[in-house]
Amino acid sequence: LIFILSSFSLSAQIIIHDEKESETLIIGEGDMTTKTNSKVTKNIWKVDALGVVYGKYGGTYERELLDFLSIQSSVGMTYINFSEFYSSIFSFGKEIPLEGSDNTLYLRQFRNDNIFNAKPGYFFNVSPKVYFRSDGFEGPYLGVDFNYSRYNYKEKKDFDDYNAINNNQLGGSLFWGYQAINKRMVLDFSLALGVNSNNSNLFLENENYNIHYLSFYYGVSLKLGRYF
């Protein structure tokens, strides 16, 4: 009888672990308490597998601010931008004095003809993201992207003669996506629709021209990474 009573007087502990947070449930004599530790995972590092399509080679860092809110930033190098073939351009700047040629059409043709003559540039952006679930980092989300990119093209004609374009893009977009996490590995897929304000410096036949235009674009992103 003493042994049985002693057995009932012992308390049991059940410990439940989760990758994002740890929870301890203590069951004792007449009471039950739950203790939850704060999340320890608040960071993600990612690279965009489709960045090569847009001529962007870099990395993305995402930081959780709240259970439903995070902010991410990307930085890297620009090079050959294959998506320029399909960009829509509207001109607001000075016409290039070429007979029968519109300035923006010439810009597009110049890029298409010299796409493999691209020179390294740079880009960076900042994007707040709102998740529809209160899990932080996981599930569907909506975001706004603010970005700057510089693309450079250079056409060498003779020993010391060349034509060149330096295109500075300042833009923004609205994007929707879904982010999944499995054993600290991250998969982030998103679709974006945005507009860029372009300031192109064109050096043509030893003359400088400055052309302002808008370009509307859509983008697809597939980022792979790891959270820590």
XYZ file of C-alpha atoms in Angstrom:
228
model
C 0.000 0.000 0.000
C 2.856 2.379 0.855
C 4.468 1.533 -2.514
C 1.249 2.289 -4.446
C 0.720 5.611 -2.664
C 4.334 6.542 -3.322
C 3.912 5.789 -7.021
C 0.899 8.090 -7.309
C 2.811 10.859 -5.559
C 5.488 10.974 -8.255
C 5.053 13.642 -10.993
C 5.582 13.038 -14.726
C 7.149 15.376 -17.246
C 6.359 15.407 -20.965
C 8.702 17.443 -23.157
C 7.609 18.341 -26.667
C 10.151 19.731 -29.101
C 9.530 21.617 -32.326
C 12.011 22.967 -34.871
C 10.796 26.518 -34.364
C 10.014 26.582 -30.657
C 10.280 24.250 -27.653
C 7.399 23.627 -25.290
C 7.515 21.909 -21.873
C 4.326 20.476 -20.384
C 4.633 19.572 -16.680
C 1.948 17.366 -15.135
C 2.031 17.116 -11.369
C -0.245 16.688 -8.385
C -3.357 18.698 -9.102
C -1.825 21.190 -11.502
C -0.760 21.457 -15.109
C 1.573 24.175 -16.347
C 2.811 24.974 -19.845
C 6.023 26.839 -20.572
C 6.817 28.037 -24.074
C 10.219 29.366 -25.026
C 10.534 32.189 -27.539
C 11.381 31.348 -31.135
C 15.051 31.093 -31.863
C 14.816 31.012 -35.656
C 14.516 34.494 -37.136
C 16.885 34.590 -40.125
C 16.982 33.219 -43.681
C 19.718 33.376 -46.290
C 18.641 32.686 -49.909
C 19.819 32.798 -53.522
C 17.545 33.200 -56.556
C 17.873 30.301 -58.988
C 16.160 32.405 -61.700
C 18.256 35.518 -61.131
C 20.354 34.727 -64.209
C 17.299 35.474 -66.408
C 17.273 39.066 -65.130
C 21.041 39.407 -65.040
C 21.167 39.533 -61.247
C 23.691 37.516 -59.272
C 23.526 37.981 -55.524
C 22.068 36.896 -52.219
C 18.989 37.667 -50.114
C 18.744 37.990 -46.351
C 15.341 37.866 -44.598
C 14.711 38.789 -40.969
C 11.547 38.036 -39.015
C 10.193 41.106 -37.196
C 6.834 39.771 -35.991
C 4.969 36.482 -36.361
C 3.328 37.831 -39.527
C 5.902 40.394 -40.703
C 9.447 40.199 -42.059
C 11.827 42.308 -44.113
C 14.270 41.063 -46.717
C 17.076 42.701 -48.646
C 19.083 41.624 -51.688
C 22.401 42.861 -53.033
C 24.660 41.713 -55.835
C 26.044 42.183 -59.334
C 24.204 42.731 -62.631
C 25.358 41.358 -65.957
C 23.554 40.022 -69.044
C 19.830 40.755 -68.697
C 17.937 38.361 -70.973
C 14.551 39.767 -69.906
C 15.337 43.056 -71.700
C 14.226 41.390 -74.926
C 10.614 41.578 -73.733
C 10.538 44.846 -71.785
C 7.977 47.490 -72.722
C 9.517 50.942 -72.992
C 7.859 54.371 -73.007
C 10.050 57.415 -73.703
C 9.943 60.765 -71.898
C 13.395 62.060 -72.908
C 15.378 63.626 -75.715
C 15.162 62.057 -79.157
C 18.354 60.554 -80.541
C 19.102 62.262 -83.877
C 18.913 59.159 -86.040
C 16.757 59.444 -89.146
C 13.695 57.239 -88.978
C 14.607 55.816 -85.584
C 12.775 56.279 -82.288
C 15.087 56.655 -79.304
C 13.551 53.920 -77.169
C 13.422 51.518 -80.082
C 17.098 52.197 -80.687
C 17.864 51.564 -77.032
C 16.146 48.205 -77.199
C 17.875 47.313 -80.462
C 21.235 48.352 -79.033
C 20.766 46.089 -76.013
C 19.596 43.171 -78.115
C 22.558 43.519 -80.486
C 25.039 43.876 -77.633
C 23.529 41.629 -74.990
C 26.748 39.628 -74.755
C 28.773 42.842 -74.526
C 27.308 43.606 -71.120
C 29.608 44.951 -68.429
C 29.208 44.314 -64.676
C 26.874 46.579 -62.711
C 25.158 46.287 -59.353
C 21.735 46.129 -57.674
C 20.096 46.220 -54.267
C 16.534 46.148 -52.944
C 14.470 46.152 -49.754
C 11.160 44.280 -49.399
C 8.771 44.133 -46.430
C 6.629 40.955 -46.457
C 3.332 40.202 -44.713
C 2.484 36.529 -44.092
C -1.149 35.429 -44.021
C -0.412 32.902 -41.305
C 1.023 33.784 -37.906
C 3.790 31.197 -38.254
C 6.524 33.561 -39.309
C 8.496 32.752 -42.488
C 6.055 30.099 -43.676
C 3.041 30.002 -45.970
C 1.566 32.524 -48.437
C 2.625 36.150 -48.255
C 2.293 39.549 -49.935
C 5.199 41.974 -50.317
C 6.315 45.313 -51.722
C 9.733 45.651 -53.344
C 11.801 48.850 -53.659
C 14.820 48.379 -55.907
C 17.716 50.009 -57.731
C 19.702 48.402 -60.565
C 22.441 49.546 -62.912
C 23.040 47.742 -66.217
C 25.958 48.542 -68.507
C 26.380 47.761 -72.224
C 29.360 48.626 -74.373
C 29.845 48.194 -78.132
C 33.464 48.482 -79.219
C 33.867 49.695 -82.806
C 37.526 50.548 -83.292
C 40.618 50.703 -81.114
C 39.448 53.794 -79.209
C 35.882 54.200 -80.537
C 32.812 52.702 -78.883
C 29.100 53.161 -78.181
C 27.732 52.496 -74.711
C 24.617 52.576 -72.530
C 24.545 52.886 -68.755
C 20.986 52.244 -67.604
C 19.957 53.186 -64.050
C 16.661 51.692 -62.894
C 14.734 52.845 -59.836
C 11.508 50.945 -59.339
C 8.954 49.179 -57.238
C 6.734 46.146 -57.490
C 4.009 44.222 -55.730
C 4.673 40.523 -55.359
C 2.857 37.456 -54.061
C 4.512 34.225 -53.038
C 4.675 31.115 -50.915
C 7.561 30.095 -48.678
C 8.034 26.562 -47.364
C 10.500 25.299 -44.768
C 11.542 21.702 -44.212
C 14.366 20.786 -41.827
C 15.831 24.295 -42.082
C 15.841 24.215 -45.885
C 13.838 27.031 -47.520
C 11.944 27.183 -50.828
C 10.509 30.593 -51.755
C 8.461 31.070 -54.956
C 6.968 34.434 -55.955
C 5.407 36.407 -58.830
C 5.882 40.169 -59.208
C 4.397 43.014 -61.234
C 6.095 46.406 -61.212
C 7.370 49.512 -62.960
C 10.843 51.018 -63.337
C 11.844 54.618 -63.887
C 14.877 54.421 -66.168
C 17.619 56.970 -66.666
C 19.810 55.859 -69.559
C 23.069 57.541 -70.483
C 23.782 56.794 -74.133
C 27.205 57.516 -75.620
C 26.740 57.422 -79.388
C 29.110 58.640 -82.087
C 31.101 60.689 -79.544
C 27.932 62.379 -78.262
C 26.190 61.947 -74.907
C 22.405 61.599 -74.616
C 20.267 61.264 -71.512
C 16.972 59.415 -71.958
C 14.230 58.929 -69.371
C 11.590 56.279 -69.846
C 9.331 53.877 -67.971
C 9.435 50.103 -68.244
C 6.719 47.821 -66.932
C 7.731 44.320 -66.035
C 6.672 41.047 -64.487
C 9.024 38.728 -62.687
C 9.261 35.163 -61.411
C 11.515 34.227 -58.527
C 12.548 30.849 -57.143
C 14.812 31.212 -54.136
C 16.565 28.391 -52.300
C 18.139 28.844 -48.902
C 18.453 27.951 -45.250
C 17.103 29.471 -42.066
C 19.081 29.886 -38.888
